[in-house]
Short mmCIF file of N, CA and C in Angstrom, two decimals:
data_model
loop_
_atom_site.label_atom_id
_atom_site.label_comp_id
_atom_site.label_asym_id
_atom_site.label_seq_id
_atom_site.Cartn_x
_atom_site.Cartn_y
_atom_site.Cartn_z
N UNK A 1 110.89 111.90 101.61
CA UNK A 1 111.37 112.41 100.34
C UNK A 1 110.98 113.86 100.14
N UNK A 2 110.49 114.50 101.20
CA UNK A 2 110.15 115.92 101.18
C UNK A 2 109.11 116.26 100.11
N UNK A 3 108.04 115.50 100.09
CA UNK A 3 106.94 115.76 99.17
C UNK A 3 105.62 115.61 99.92
N UNK A 4 104.59 116.28 99.44
CA UNK A 4 103.29 116.24 100.12
C UNK A 4 102.41 115.09 99.66
N UNK A 5 102.55 114.69 98.40
CA UNK A 5 101.66 113.69 97.83
C UNK A 5 102.42 112.70 96.97
N UNK A 6 101.86 111.50 96.86
CA UNK A 6 102.38 110.46 95.99
C UNK A 6 101.26 110.08 95.03
N UNK A 7 101.51 110.21 93.73
CA UNK A 7 100.53 109.80 92.73
C UNK A 7 100.92 108.42 92.23
N UNK A 8 100.02 107.47 92.40
CA UNK A 8 100.22 106.13 91.85
C UNK A 8 99.31 106.03 90.63
N UNK A 9 99.91 105.69 89.51
CA UNK A 9 99.17 105.68 88.25
C UNK A 9 99.68 104.53 87.38
N UNK A 10 98.80 103.60 87.07
CA UNK A 10 99.19 102.48 86.21
C UNK A 10 99.35 102.97 84.78
N UNK A 11 100.23 102.31 84.06
CA UNK A 11 100.51 102.73 82.68
C UNK A 11 99.46 102.25 81.68
N UNK A 12 98.45 101.54 82.13
CA UNK A 12 97.41 101.09 81.21
C UNK A 12 96.12 101.90 81.33
N UNK A 13 96.24 103.14 81.80
CA UNK A 13 95.09 104.03 81.89
C UNK A 13 95.16 105.08 80.79
N UNK A 14 93.99 105.46 80.30
CA UNK A 14 93.89 106.43 79.22
C UNK A 14 93.01 107.58 79.69
N UNK A 15 93.54 108.79 79.63
CA UNK A 15 92.79 109.94 80.12
C UNK A 15 91.81 110.50 79.12
N UNK A 16 92.07 110.28 77.86
CA UNK A 16 91.14 110.75 76.84
C UNK A 16 90.81 109.59 75.91
N UNK A 17 89.89 108.72 76.34
CA UNK A 17 89.58 107.54 75.54
C UNK A 17 88.92 107.86 74.21
N UNK A 18 88.52 109.12 74.00
CA UNK A 18 87.91 109.51 72.73
C UNK A 18 88.96 109.70 71.64
N UNK A 19 90.23 109.67 72.02
CA UNK A 19 91.30 109.73 71.04
C UNK A 19 91.62 111.11 70.50
N UNK A 20 91.30 112.14 71.25
CA UNK A 20 91.63 113.49 70.82
C UNK A 20 93.14 113.66 70.90
N UNK A 21 93.73 114.28 69.91
CA UNK A 21 95.19 114.40 69.86
C UNK A 21 95.72 115.70 70.44
N UNK A 22 95.02 116.27 71.39
CA UNK A 22 95.51 117.47 72.05
C UNK A 22 95.01 117.44 73.50
N UNK A 23 95.63 118.26 74.32
CA UNK A 23 95.26 118.27 75.74
C UNK A 23 93.84 118.80 75.91
N UNK A 24 93.09 118.14 76.79
CA UNK A 24 91.73 118.59 77.11
C UNK A 24 91.63 118.77 78.62
N UNK A 25 90.47 119.20 79.08
CA UNK A 25 90.29 119.38 80.53
C UNK A 25 90.34 118.06 81.29
N UNK A 26 90.27 116.93 80.58
CA UNK A 26 90.38 115.63 81.24
C UNK A 26 91.76 115.46 81.89
N UNK A 27 92.74 116.19 81.37
CA UNK A 27 94.09 116.10 81.93
C UNK A 27 94.25 116.97 83.18
N UNK A 28 93.21 117.65 83.59
CA UNK A 28 93.23 118.46 84.81
C UNK A 28 92.86 117.64 86.04
N UNK A 29 92.77 116.32 85.88
CA UNK A 29 92.34 115.46 86.98
C UNK A 29 93.16 115.66 88.24
N UNK A 30 94.45 115.89 88.10
CA UNK A 30 95.31 116.01 89.28
C UNK A 30 94.97 117.25 90.09
N UNK A 31 94.63 118.35 89.42
CA UNK A 31 94.21 119.55 90.15
C UNK A 31 92.95 119.28 90.97
N UNK A 32 92.01 118.52 90.41
CA UNK A 32 90.79 118.18 91.14
C UNK A 32 91.11 117.32 92.37
N UNK A 33 91.96 116.32 92.18
CA UNK A 33 92.31 115.44 93.31
C UNK A 33 93.04 116.23 94.40
N UNK A 34 93.96 117.09 94.01
CA UNK A 34 94.67 117.92 94.98
C UNK A 34 93.70 118.85 95.71
N UNK A 35 92.72 119.39 95.01
CA UNK A 35 91.72 120.24 95.64
C UNK A 35 90.96 119.53 96.74
N UNK A 36 90.60 118.26 96.50
CA UNK A 36 89.92 117.47 97.54
C UNK A 36 90.82 117.32 98.77
N UNK A 37 92.10 117.07 98.53
CA UNK A 37 93.05 116.90 99.63
C UNK A 37 93.20 118.19 100.43
N UNK A 38 93.25 119.31 99.74
CA UNK A 38 93.41 120.59 100.42
C UNK A 38 92.18 120.94 101.26
N UNK A 39 91.00 120.56 100.80
CA UNK A 39 89.77 120.88 101.54
C UNK A 39 89.52 119.95 102.72
N UNK A 40 90.07 118.74 102.67
CA UNK A 40 89.79 117.76 103.72
C UNK A 40 91.10 117.17 104.25
N UNK A 41 91.61 117.69 105.38
CA UNK A 41 92.89 117.21 105.91
C UNK A 41 92.85 115.75 106.40
N UNK A 42 91.67 115.18 106.57
CA UNK A 42 91.56 113.78 106.99
C UNK A 42 91.41 112.83 105.80
N UNK A 43 91.45 113.39 104.59
CA UNK A 43 91.40 112.56 103.39
C UNK A 43 92.82 112.07 103.12
N UNK A 44 93.04 110.78 103.31
CA UNK A 44 94.38 110.23 103.15
C UNK A 44 94.68 109.72 101.76
N UNK A 45 93.62 109.39 101.04
CA UNK A 45 93.79 108.80 99.73
C UNK A 45 92.57 109.11 98.88
N UNK A 46 92.79 109.57 97.66
CA UNK A 46 91.69 109.84 96.74
C UNK A 46 92.10 109.38 95.35
N UNK A 47 91.12 108.86 94.61
CA UNK A 47 91.41 108.37 93.27
C UNK A 47 90.34 108.77 92.29
N UNK A 48 90.38 108.14 91.14
CA UNK A 48 89.41 108.39 90.07
C UNK A 48 88.74 107.07 89.70
N UNK A 49 87.64 107.19 88.99
CA UNK A 49 86.84 106.03 88.60
C UNK A 49 87.45 105.36 87.38
N UNK A 50 87.61 104.04 87.47
CA UNK A 50 87.94 103.24 86.30
C UNK A 50 87.33 101.87 86.50
N UNK A 51 87.26 101.11 85.43
CA UNK A 51 86.59 99.81 85.44
C UNK A 51 87.58 98.69 85.18
N UNK A 52 87.28 97.51 85.78
CA UNK A 52 88.09 96.32 85.48
C UNK A 52 88.05 96.08 83.98
N UNK A 53 89.12 95.56 83.47
CA UNK A 53 89.19 95.36 82.03
C UNK A 53 88.75 93.97 81.58
N UNK A 54 88.18 93.23 82.47
CA UNK A 54 87.69 91.90 82.10
C UNK A 54 86.55 91.50 83.00
N UNK A 55 86.08 90.29 82.82
CA UNK A 55 84.98 89.79 83.65
C UNK A 55 83.75 90.65 83.51
N UNK A 56 83.26 91.14 84.63
CA UNK A 56 82.06 91.97 84.63
C UNK A 56 82.33 93.44 84.38
N UNK A 57 83.58 93.82 84.14
CA UNK A 57 83.96 95.23 83.92
C UNK A 57 83.37 96.13 85.02
N UNK A 58 83.52 95.71 86.24
CA UNK A 58 82.97 96.44 87.38
C UNK A 58 83.84 97.65 87.73
N UNK A 59 83.22 98.67 88.32
CA UNK A 59 84.02 99.81 88.79
C UNK A 59 84.95 99.35 89.92
N UNK A 60 86.19 99.82 89.90
CA UNK A 60 87.16 99.37 90.90
C UNK A 60 87.02 100.26 92.14
N UNK A 61 85.86 100.14 92.77
CA UNK A 61 85.49 100.83 94.01
C UNK A 61 84.73 99.83 94.86
N UNK A 62 85.15 99.68 96.11
CA UNK A 62 84.52 98.67 96.95
C UNK A 62 84.12 99.22 98.30
N UNK A 63 83.09 98.60 98.85
CA UNK A 63 82.63 98.89 100.20
C UNK A 63 82.78 97.61 101.02
N UNK A 64 83.14 97.77 102.27
CA UNK A 64 83.35 96.62 103.15
C UNK A 64 82.00 96.18 103.72
N UNK A 65 81.73 94.90 103.59
CA UNK A 65 80.49 94.32 104.11
C UNK A 65 80.70 93.83 105.54
N UNK A 66 81.80 93.15 105.78
CA UNK A 66 82.19 92.72 107.13
C UNK A 66 83.71 92.62 107.16
N UNK A 67 84.27 91.98 108.15
CA UNK A 67 85.72 91.98 108.37
C UNK A 67 86.54 91.68 107.12
N UNK A 68 86.18 90.65 106.38
CA UNK A 68 86.97 90.25 105.22
C UNK A 68 86.15 90.12 103.94
N UNK A 69 85.04 90.79 103.88
CA UNK A 69 84.18 90.70 102.70
C UNK A 69 83.89 92.09 102.15
N UNK A 70 84.08 92.23 100.85
CA UNK A 70 83.87 93.51 100.17
C UNK A 70 82.93 93.30 99.00
N UNK A 71 82.27 94.38 98.61
CA UNK A 71 81.43 94.33 97.42
C UNK A 71 81.73 95.54 96.54
N UNK A 72 81.61 95.34 95.25
CA UNK A 72 81.81 96.44 94.30
C UNK A 72 80.62 97.38 94.33
N UNK A 73 80.88 98.65 94.15
CA UNK A 73 79.79 99.59 93.97
C UNK A 73 79.08 99.26 92.67
N UNK A 74 77.78 99.48 92.66
CA UNK A 74 77.00 99.26 91.44
C UNK A 74 76.90 100.59 90.70
N UNK A 75 76.51 100.52 89.44
CA UNK A 75 76.39 101.73 88.62
C UNK A 75 75.46 102.76 89.24
N UNK A 76 74.37 102.30 89.86
CA UNK A 76 73.42 103.26 90.44
C UNK A 76 73.94 103.90 91.74
N UNK A 77 75.03 103.38 92.28
CA UNK A 77 75.63 103.98 93.48
C UNK A 77 76.70 105.02 93.13
N UNK A 78 77.04 105.13 91.88
CA UNK A 78 78.06 106.07 91.43
C UNK A 78 77.35 107.32 90.93
N UNK A 79 77.61 108.45 91.57
CA UNK A 79 76.83 109.65 91.25
C UNK A 79 77.63 110.81 90.69
N UNK A 80 78.88 110.61 90.34
CA UNK A 80 79.63 111.65 89.65
C UNK A 80 80.12 112.78 90.52
N UNK A 81 80.68 112.46 91.66
CA UNK A 81 81.25 113.45 92.56
C UNK A 81 82.20 112.76 93.52
N UNK A 82 82.58 113.46 94.59
CA UNK A 82 83.45 112.87 95.59
C UNK A 82 82.65 111.88 96.43
N UNK A 83 83.10 110.64 96.45
CA UNK A 83 82.41 109.60 97.20
C UNK A 83 83.40 108.90 98.11
N UNK A 84 83.00 108.73 99.35
CA UNK A 84 83.83 108.00 100.30
C UNK A 84 83.59 106.51 100.12
N UNK A 85 84.70 105.76 100.03
CA UNK A 85 84.64 104.32 99.79
C UNK A 85 85.58 103.63 100.77
N UNK A 86 85.51 102.31 100.79
CA UNK A 86 86.45 101.56 101.62
C UNK A 86 87.71 101.18 100.85
N UNK A 87 87.56 100.94 99.53
CA UNK A 87 88.71 100.62 98.70
C UNK A 87 88.61 101.38 97.39
N UNK A 88 89.63 102.16 97.10
CA UNK A 88 89.81 102.82 95.80
C UNK A 88 90.79 101.97 95.02
N UNK A 89 90.48 101.70 93.78
CA UNK A 89 91.37 100.90 92.93
C UNK A 89 92.76 101.50 92.86
N UNK A 90 93.76 100.64 92.92
CA UNK A 90 95.15 101.08 92.95
C UNK A 90 95.68 101.59 91.63
N UNK A 91 94.90 101.51 90.57
CA UNK A 91 95.37 101.97 89.28
C UNK A 91 95.58 103.47 89.19
N UNK A 92 94.85 104.22 90.01
CA UNK A 92 95.04 105.67 90.07
C UNK A 92 94.63 106.14 91.46
N UNK A 93 95.62 106.54 92.22
CA UNK A 93 95.34 107.06 93.56
C UNK A 93 96.39 108.10 93.96
N UNK A 94 95.90 109.13 94.62
CA UNK A 94 96.76 110.18 95.18
C UNK A 94 96.78 109.97 96.68
N UNK A 95 97.97 109.83 97.24
CA UNK A 95 98.15 109.52 98.66
C UNK A 95 98.79 110.71 99.36
N UNK A 96 98.22 111.08 100.50
CA UNK A 96 98.81 112.13 101.33
C UNK A 96 100.00 111.54 102.08
N UNK A 97 101.18 112.06 101.83
CA UNK A 97 102.39 111.50 102.42
C UNK A 97 102.39 111.58 103.95
N UNK A 98 101.86 112.67 104.51
CA UNK A 98 101.86 112.78 105.98
C UNK A 98 100.97 111.72 106.62
N UNK A 99 99.97 111.22 105.90
CA UNK A 99 99.12 110.16 106.44
C UNK A 99 99.91 108.87 106.61
N UNK A 100 100.90 108.68 105.75
CA UNK A 100 101.71 107.46 105.85
C UNK A 100 102.51 107.41 107.15
N UNK A 101 102.77 108.57 107.75
CA UNK A 101 103.44 108.59 109.05
C UNK A 101 102.58 107.90 110.10
N UNK A 102 101.27 108.04 109.98
CA UNK A 102 100.34 107.42 110.94
C UNK A 102 100.06 105.96 110.58
N UNK A 103 100.17 105.63 109.31
CA UNK A 103 99.95 104.26 108.85
C UNK A 103 101.09 103.37 109.34
N UNK A 104 102.31 103.86 109.25
CA UNK A 104 103.47 103.08 109.68
C UNK A 104 103.97 102.14 108.60
N UNK A 105 105.22 101.80 108.71
CA UNK A 105 105.85 100.91 107.74
C UNK A 105 105.56 99.45 108.09
N UNK A 106 105.51 98.58 107.15
CA UNK A 106 105.63 98.86 105.71
C UNK A 106 104.29 99.34 105.15
N UNK A 107 104.36 100.34 104.29
CA UNK A 107 103.12 100.87 103.71
C UNK A 107 102.51 99.87 102.74
N UNK A 108 103.36 99.22 101.97
CA UNK A 108 102.92 98.24 100.99
C UNK A 108 103.61 96.92 101.28
N UNK A 109 102.85 95.85 101.26
CA UNK A 109 103.38 94.53 101.58
C UNK A 109 103.17 93.58 100.41
N UNK A 110 103.79 92.40 100.44
CA UNK A 110 103.54 91.43 99.38
C UNK A 110 102.04 91.14 99.27
N UNK A 111 101.58 90.98 98.06
CA UNK A 111 100.14 90.77 97.82
C UNK A 111 99.79 89.30 97.98
N UNK A 112 99.54 88.90 99.21
CA UNK A 112 99.20 87.50 99.48
C UNK A 112 97.68 87.37 99.60
N UNK A 113 97.08 88.05 100.56
CA UNK A 113 95.63 87.98 100.73
C UNK A 113 94.90 89.12 100.04
N UNK A 114 95.52 90.29 100.01
CA UNK A 114 94.88 91.47 99.42
C UNK A 114 95.88 92.19 98.54
N UNK A 115 95.37 92.83 97.50
CA UNK A 115 96.23 93.62 96.63
C UNK A 115 96.68 94.89 97.31
N UNK A 116 97.55 95.61 96.65
CA UNK A 116 98.08 96.86 97.17
C UNK A 116 96.98 97.85 97.51
N UNK A 117 95.97 97.93 96.65
CA UNK A 117 94.89 98.88 96.89
C UNK A 117 94.13 98.55 98.17
N UNK A 118 93.80 97.29 98.38
CA UNK A 118 93.12 96.89 99.61
C UNK A 118 93.98 97.21 100.82
N UNK A 119 95.25 96.84 100.75
CA UNK A 119 96.15 97.03 101.88
C UNK A 119 96.24 98.48 102.32
N UNK A 120 96.57 99.37 101.37
CA UNK A 120 96.78 100.76 101.76
C UNK A 120 95.48 101.42 102.19
N UNK A 121 94.38 101.07 101.56
CA UNK A 121 93.09 101.65 101.96
C UNK A 121 92.69 101.20 103.36
N UNK A 122 92.87 99.92 103.65
CA UNK A 122 92.56 99.41 105.00
C UNK A 122 93.43 100.10 106.05
N UNK A 123 94.72 100.26 105.74
CA UNK A 123 95.64 100.90 106.69
C UNK A 123 95.28 102.37 106.89
N UNK A 124 94.91 103.06 105.82
CA UNK A 124 94.52 104.47 105.94
C UNK A 124 93.31 104.61 106.86
N UNK A 125 92.31 103.79 106.62
CA UNK A 125 91.09 103.88 107.43
C UNK A 125 91.37 103.52 108.89
N UNK A 126 92.20 102.51 109.10
CA UNK A 126 92.55 102.12 110.47
C UNK A 126 93.29 103.25 111.20
N UNK A 127 94.06 104.03 110.47
CA UNK A 127 94.80 105.15 111.05
C UNK A 127 93.93 106.40 111.21
N UNK A 128 92.65 106.32 110.84
CA UNK A 128 91.73 107.44 111.04
C UNK A 128 91.57 108.36 109.84
N UNK A 129 92.05 107.95 108.68
CA UNK A 129 91.92 108.77 107.48
C UNK A 129 90.79 108.26 106.60
N UNK A 130 90.28 109.13 105.76
CA UNK A 130 89.23 108.76 104.83
C UNK A 130 89.83 108.37 103.48
N UNK A 131 89.08 107.52 102.78
CA UNK A 131 89.43 107.09 101.43
C UNK A 131 88.27 107.48 100.53
N UNK A 132 88.59 108.05 99.37
CA UNK A 132 87.53 108.52 98.49
C UNK A 132 87.89 108.34 97.02
N UNK A 133 86.88 108.53 96.20
CA UNK A 133 87.04 108.52 94.75
C UNK A 133 86.24 109.69 94.20
N UNK A 134 86.83 110.44 93.31
CA UNK A 134 86.07 111.46 92.58
C UNK A 134 85.52 110.78 91.34
N UNK A 135 84.26 110.36 91.42
CA UNK A 135 83.66 109.60 90.33
C UNK A 135 83.24 110.49 89.16
N UNK A 136 83.50 111.80 89.28
CA UNK A 136 83.29 112.66 88.12
C UNK A 136 84.49 112.58 87.18
N UNK A 137 85.59 111.99 87.66
CA UNK A 137 86.78 111.77 86.84
C UNK A 137 86.79 110.31 86.43
N UNK A 138 86.56 110.07 85.16
CA UNK A 138 86.57 108.69 84.66
C UNK A 138 87.78 108.50 83.76
N UNK A 139 88.51 107.43 84.04
CA UNK A 139 89.74 107.12 83.30
C UNK A 139 89.52 105.81 82.55
N UNK A 140 89.93 105.77 81.30
CA UNK A 140 89.84 104.54 80.52
C UNK A 140 90.88 103.53 80.97
N UNK A 141 90.57 102.26 80.78
CA UNK A 141 91.47 101.18 81.18
C UNK A 141 91.69 100.30 79.95
N UNK A 142 92.92 100.17 79.51
CA UNK A 142 93.23 99.41 78.31
C UNK A 142 92.91 97.94 78.54
N UNK A 143 92.17 97.35 77.62
CA UNK A 143 91.80 95.94 77.73
C UNK A 143 93.02 95.06 77.51
N UNK A 144 92.98 93.89 78.10
CA UNK A 144 94.09 92.94 77.95
C UNK A 144 94.03 92.29 76.57
N UNK A 145 95.13 92.40 75.87
CA UNK A 145 95.26 91.71 74.60
C UNK A 145 96.72 91.38 74.43
N UNK A 146 96.99 90.13 74.23
CA UNK A 146 98.39 89.73 74.06
C UNK A 146 98.65 89.50 72.59
N UNK A 147 99.53 90.27 72.07
CA UNK A 147 99.94 90.10 70.68
C UNK A 147 101.46 90.05 70.67
N UNK A 148 101.98 88.91 70.29
CA UNK A 148 103.42 88.71 70.25
C UNK A 148 103.87 88.86 68.81
N UNK A 149 104.76 89.78 68.57
CA UNK A 149 105.24 90.04 67.21
C UNK A 149 106.49 89.22 66.97
N UNK A 150 106.44 88.47 65.88
CA UNK A 150 107.59 87.67 65.46
C UNK A 150 107.82 87.93 63.98
N UNK A 151 108.85 87.28 63.43
CA UNK A 151 109.13 87.43 62.00
C UNK A 151 107.99 86.85 61.16
N UNK A 152 107.21 85.93 61.71
CA UNK A 152 106.12 85.30 60.96
C UNK A 152 104.89 86.20 60.84
N UNK A 153 104.68 87.10 61.80
CA UNK A 153 103.46 87.92 61.76
C UNK A 153 103.73 89.42 61.71
N UNK A 154 104.95 89.83 61.74
CA UNK A 154 105.23 91.27 61.84
C UNK A 154 104.69 92.05 60.67
N UNK A 155 104.62 91.44 59.49
CA UNK A 155 104.11 92.16 58.32
C UNK A 155 102.61 92.40 58.45
N UNK A 156 101.89 91.46 59.02
CA UNK A 156 100.46 91.63 59.25
C UNK A 156 100.22 92.75 60.26
N UNK A 157 100.97 92.74 61.34
CA UNK A 157 100.84 93.78 62.37
C UNK A 157 101.21 95.13 61.78
N UNK A 158 102.26 95.17 60.98
CA UNK A 158 102.68 96.42 60.34
C UNK A 158 101.59 96.94 59.41
N UNK A 159 100.97 96.06 58.67
CA UNK A 159 99.89 96.44 57.76
C UNK A 159 98.70 96.99 58.54
N UNK A 160 98.33 96.31 59.63
CA UNK A 160 97.22 96.78 60.47
C UNK A 160 97.54 98.15 61.04
N UNK A 161 98.75 98.34 61.50
CA UNK A 161 99.16 99.63 62.07
C UNK A 161 99.12 100.74 61.02
N UNK A 162 99.55 100.42 59.82
CA UNK A 162 99.55 101.41 58.73
C UNK A 162 98.14 101.80 58.37
N UNK A 163 97.24 100.81 58.29
CA UNK A 163 95.83 101.09 57.99
C UNK A 163 95.22 101.98 59.08
N UNK A 164 95.53 101.65 60.33
CA UNK A 164 95.02 102.44 61.47
C UNK A 164 95.52 103.86 61.36
N UNK A 165 96.79 104.03 61.04
CA UNK A 165 97.36 105.37 60.91
C UNK A 165 96.68 106.17 59.81
N UNK A 166 96.32 105.52 58.69
CA UNK A 166 95.65 106.22 57.61
C UNK A 166 94.23 106.60 57.99
N UNK A 167 93.56 105.73 58.77
CA UNK A 167 92.21 106.02 59.20
C UNK A 167 92.17 107.24 60.14
N UNK A 168 93.17 107.38 60.98
CA UNK A 168 93.21 108.47 61.96
C UNK A 168 93.46 109.80 61.28
N UNK A 169 94.34 109.84 60.27
CA UNK A 169 94.69 111.11 59.64
C UNK A 169 93.76 111.43 58.52
#
């Protein structure tokens, strides 16, 4: 497709979880990720730090223990800079397109044993590329909440939304 990079970004990530209503330097994350790619031609994939939205709310960064066993990085292993990992969470990752030539098709497969993030990271490493996360870039992850609006509850939801709007302004 004649492009150098592919940014994969889930729609449930928040770049400014503090709720500021204007652009901040947190939105410069892409420049930082591109800078890592430009400095390291063997870096095939780089992402940012985010946490699972349920369970133990662990950082979505993993290290391989053996052939099919991975462990999450712990808080004390995250030091706020570029860190090489075995799996970067698929919610936010920048992929070097030329590395995919060495990975070979299919780049992404049905998620039977491993998710997309595991698959592409394993393939990148097997092809001789590095996988990393810039843990100085932290992205918020929207928690799961299912709220179905119907004619029976829409007035309650509307009232809650109106109250929230008044609190913000």
